[in-house]
Amino acid sequence: NAGVTQTPKFRVLKTGQSMTLLCAQDMNHEYMYWYRQDPGMGLRLIHYSVGEGTTAKGEVPDGYNVSRLKKQNFLLGLESAAPSQTSVYFCASSPGPWGTEAFFGQGTRLTVV
Amino acid sequence: EDKVVQSPLSLVVHEGDTVTLNCSYEVTNFRSLLWYKQEKKAPTFLFMLTSSGIEKKSGRLSSILDKKELFSILNITATQTGDSAIYLCAVENFGGAGNMLTFGGGTRLMVKP
């Protein structure tokens, strides 16, 4: 019963470093999403994917890149981390459009110093 | 620009009280509205609403959607300390490359014994 798994759970980066967050789902879902959550701001969509090999920009895409080479994985990359990217990152997946229930990962807490 | 606004930002009540949380939205191509509860980590799904005037109910929680006035409310009766959480409202709409979910900023509910 893995559902949606995010790795790592915590990470501290220095400004300018790069890293990749991995989201893996074992439910054969088509749709996958990356969100960031900052205090008092709810969840903001970074990028999303409606199927293997497709990606699209969300509300706050700048400074991030994504890839969906395999249906079960959705990677979020930070090429040159900035303190403004300190946040909690959530991945989610759903079988189809959001009218169906979405499943969230447990989050990755990223601190950029 | 798509917008989802929740009120109040935070709320402190005592056990047994009834609370009403509000969510108003302005989005293009509305598909559905979803409510989530977020305790320590990942949001968990509560309700999905697509039609006006039809109440969804689960135990002490209920929710209703008004598509004419563009808002939804989430009611919690006989609150318990376990209801303490952030409640997130999200609206599904059709974006450029597929469906997206836009979240409000959340309402932080604290229930005191």
Coordinates of C-alpha atoms in Angstrom, one line a residue:
Chain A
N1 CA 0.0 0.0 0.0
A2 CA 2.7 2.5 -0.9
G3 CA 0.4 5.0 -2.8
V4 CA 2.5 8.2 -3.4
T5 CA 6.0 8.2 -2.1
Q6 CA 8.3 11.2 -2.1
T7 CA 12.0 11.2 -1.6
P8 CA 13.8 12.6 0.2
K9 CA 11.7 13.7 3.2
F10 CA 14.1 16.4 4.3
R11 CA 16.9 18.2 2.6
V12 CA 19.1 21.3 3.3
L13 CA 20.7 22.9 0.3
K14 CA 23.1 25.7 -0.1
T15 CA 22.2 28.6 -2.4
G16 CA 23.1 27.7 -6.0
Q17 CA 23.1 23.9 -5.4
S18 CA 20.9 21.7 -7.5
M19 CA 18.8 18.7 -6.5
T20 CA 16.0 16.5 -7.7
L21 CA 12.9 15.5 -5.8
L22 CA 11.4 12.2 -6.8
C23 CA 7.7 11.3 -6.7
A24 CA 6.7 7.7 -7.3
Q25 CA 3.1 6.3 -7.4
D26 CA 2.1 2.7 -7.8
M27 CA -1.6 3.2 -8.6
N28 CA -1.1 3.6 -12.4
H29 CA -2.4 7.1 -12.2
E30 CA -2.3 9.3 -15.3
Y31 CA -2.1 12.7 -13.6
M32 CA 0.7 13.9 -11.3
Y33 CA 1.3 17.2 -9.7
W34 CA 4.0 19.1 -7.8
Y35 CA 2.9 21.7 -5.2
R36 CA 4.7 23.9 -2.8
Q37 CA 3.2 24.9 0.5
D38 CA 4.4 28.0 2.4
P39 CA 2.9 29.3 5.6
G40 CA -0.5 30.9 5.1
M41 CA -0.5 30.3 1.4
G42 CA -2.1 27.0 0.9
L43 CA -0.8 24.8 -1.9
R44 CA 0.5 26.4 -5.1
L45 CA 0.9 24.3 -8.2
I46 CA 4.4 24.3 -9.7
H47 CA 4.1 21.9 -12.6
Y48 CA 1.8 19.0 -13.5
S49 CA 1.6 16.1 -16.0
V50 CA -1.4 14.6 -17.6
G51 CA 0.4 11.5 -18.8
E52 CA 3.8 9.9 -19.5
G53 CA 6.0 12.2 -21.5
T54 CA 3.9 15.3 -20.9
T55 CA 4.4 18.3 -18.6
A56 CA 2.8 21.6 -18.1
K57 CA 3.4 24.8 -16.1
G58 CA 1.3 25.6 -13.1
E59 CA 1.0 28.8 -11.0
V60 CA 4.6 29.1 -9.8
P61 CA 6.9 27.3 -12.3
D62 CA 9.9 29.6 -12.3
G63 CA 13.1 28.1 -11.0
Y64 CA 11.8 24.5 -11.4
N65 CA 11.9 21.9 -14.1
V66 CA 10.1 18.5 -14.2
S67 CA 10.2 15.3 -16.2
R68 CA 7.8 12.4 -16.6
L69 CA 9.7 9.8 -18.5
K70 CA 7.9 6.9 -16.8
K71 CA 4.3 7.0 -15.9
Q72 CA 4.9 6.1 -12.3
N73 CA 7.5 8.8 -11.6
F74 CA 7.4 12.6 -11.7
L75 CA 10.7 14.4 -11.0
L76 CA 11.0 18.0 -9.8
G77 CA 14.4 19.6 -10.3
L78 CA 15.9 22.7 -8.9
E79 CA 18.9 23.7 -11.0
S80 CA 20.2 26.5 -8.8
A81 CA 18.4 26.6 -5.5
A82 CA 17.5 30.0 -3.9
P83 CA 16.3 30.8 -0.3
S84 CA 12.9 31.6 -1.8
Q85 CA 12.5 28.0 -2.6
T86 CA 12.5 27.0 1.0
S87 CA 9.2 25.3 1.4
V88 CA 7.4 22.0 1.8
Y89 CA 6.9 20.3 -1.5
F90 CA 4.0 17.9 -2.0
C91 CA 3.4 15.5 -4.9
A92 CA 0.0 14.3 -5.8
S93 CA -1.5 11.9 -8.3
S94 CA -5.0 11.1 -9.6
P95 CA -6.4 8.5 -12.0
G96 CA -7.9 11.2 -14.2
P97 CA -8.9 14.8 -14.1
W98 CA -9.2 16.2 -10.6
G99 CA -12.9 15.4 -10.3
T100 CA -11.6 12.1 -8.9
E101 CA -9.9 11.9 -5.6
A102 CA -6.3 12.8 -5.6
F103 CA -3.7 11.2 -3.4
F104 CA -0.8 13.1 -1.8
G105 CA 2.6 12.1 -0.8
Q106 CA 3.9 12.9 2.7
G107 CA 5.9 16.0 1.6
T108 CA 9.5 17.0 1.4
R109 CA 10.8 19.8 3.6
L110 CA 13.4 21.7 1.8
T111 CA 15.5 24.4 3.3
V112 CA 17.9 26.5 1.2
V113 CA 20.5 28.4 3.2
Chain B
E1 CA -6.3 34.8 -13.0
D2 CA -7.9 31.9 -11.1
K3 CA -8.4 32.6 -7.5
V4 CA -9.7 30.6 -4.5
V5 CA -10.1 32.5 -1.2
Q6 CA -10.9 30.9 2.2
S7 CA -12.1 32.5 5.3
P8 CA -11.5 32.9 8.1
L9 CA -7.7 32.4 8.1
S10 CA -7.9 30.9 11.5
L11 CA -10.4 30.0 14.1
V12 CA -10.3 28.9 17.7
V13 CA -13.4 27.2 19.2
H14 CA -14.2 24.9 22.1
E15 CA -15.2 21.3 21.9
G16 CA -18.9 21.0 21.1
D17 CA -19.1 24.2 19.0
T18 CA -20.2 24.3 15.4
V19 CA -18.0 25.9 12.8
T20 CA -18.6 27.1 9.3
L21 CA -15.6 27.5 6.9
N22 CA -16.0 29.5 3.7
C23 CA -14.5 29.1 0.3
S24 CA -15.1 31.5 -2.6
Y25 CA -13.7 31.1 -6.0
E26 CA -13.2 32.7 -9.4
V27 CA -11.9 30.3 -12.0
T28 CA -12.5 29.7 -15.7
N29 CA -13.9 26.3 -16.8
F30 CA -14.9 25.1 -13.4
R31 CA -15.2 21.4 -13.0
S32 CA -15.5 20.6 -9.2
L33 CA -14.6 21.8 -5.7
L34 CA -12.8 19.7 -3.2
W35 CA -12.2 20.0 0.5
Y36 CA -9.2 18.5 2.2
K37 CA -8.1 18.2 5.8
Q38 CA -4.4 18.6 6.6
E39 CA -3.0 17.7 9.9
K40 CA 0.7 17.2 10.2
K41 CA 1.6 16.0 6.8
A42 CA -0.3 15.3 3.6
P43 CA -3.8 16.6 2.9
T44 CA -6.5 14.0 3.1
F45 CA -9.6 14.1 1.0
L46 CA -13.0 15.1 2.5
F47 CA -15.5 15.9 -0.2
M48 CA -15.9 16.6 -3.8
L49 CA -18.7 18.8 -5.0
T50 CA -19.9 19.3 -8.5
S51 CA -23.5 20.3 -8.3
S52 CA -25.1 23.3 -6.6
G53 CA -27.4 22.8 -3.6
I54 CA -26.6 19.1 -3.0
E55 CA -25.2 18.6 0.5
K56 CA -22.4 16.1 1.0
K57 CA -22.3 14.7 4.5
S58 CA -19.8 12.5 6.4
G59 CA -20.4 12.1 10.1
R60 CA -20.2 15.5 11.7
L61 CA -18.9 17.2 8.5
S62 CA -21.0 18.5 5.7
S63 CA -20.5 20.7 2.7
I64 CA -22.5 22.4 0.0
L65 CA -21.7 24.3 -3.2
D66 CA -23.3 27.3 -4.7
K67 CA -22.2 27.6 -8.3
K68 CA -24.2 30.7 -8.9
E69 CA -22.6 32.7 -6.1
L70 CA -19.3 30.8 -6.5
F71 CA -18.7 29.6 -3.0
S72 CA -18.8 26.6 -0.8
I73 CA -19.1 26.1 2.9
L74 CA -17.8 23.3 5.1
N75 CA -19.7 22.8 8.4
I76 CA -18.4 20.8 11.3
T77 CA -20.8 20.2 14.2
A78 CA -20.0 19.1 17.7
T79 CA -16.3 19.8 17.2
Q80 CA -13.7 17.6 18.8
T81 CA -10.0 18.3 19.5
G82 CA -9.2 15.8 16.7
D83 CA -10.8 18.3 14.2
S84 CA -7.9 20.6 14.8
A85 CA -6.2 21.0 11.4
I86 CA -5.9 23.1 8.3
Y87 CA -8.8 22.8 6.0
L88 CA -8.1 23.4 2.4
C89 CA -10.5 24.2 -0.4
A90 CA -9.5 23.5 -3.9
V91 CA -11.2 24.1 -7.2
E92 CA -10.6 21.9 -10.3
N93 CA -10.7 23.7 -13.6
F94 CA -9.5 23.0 -17.1
G95 CA -6.2 24.6 -17.7
G96 CA -4.2 24.8 -21.0
A97 CA -2.9 21.3 -20.9
G98 CA -5.4 19.5 -18.8
N99 CA -7.2 19.8 -15.5
M100 CA -5.6 21.7 -12.6
L101 CA -6.4 22.1 -9.0
T102 CA -6.1 25.5 -7.5
F103 CA -6.0 25.7 -3.7
G104 CA -7.0 28.4 -1.3
G105 CA -4.8 29.5 1.5
G106 CA -6.6 27.3 4.0
T107 CA -8.3 27.8 7.3
R108 CA -6.5 26.8 10.5
L109 CA -8.9 25.4 13.0
M110 CA -8.0 24.9 16.6
V111 CA -10.5 23.1 18.9
K112 CA -9.8 23.5 22.6
P113 CA -11.0 21.0 25.2

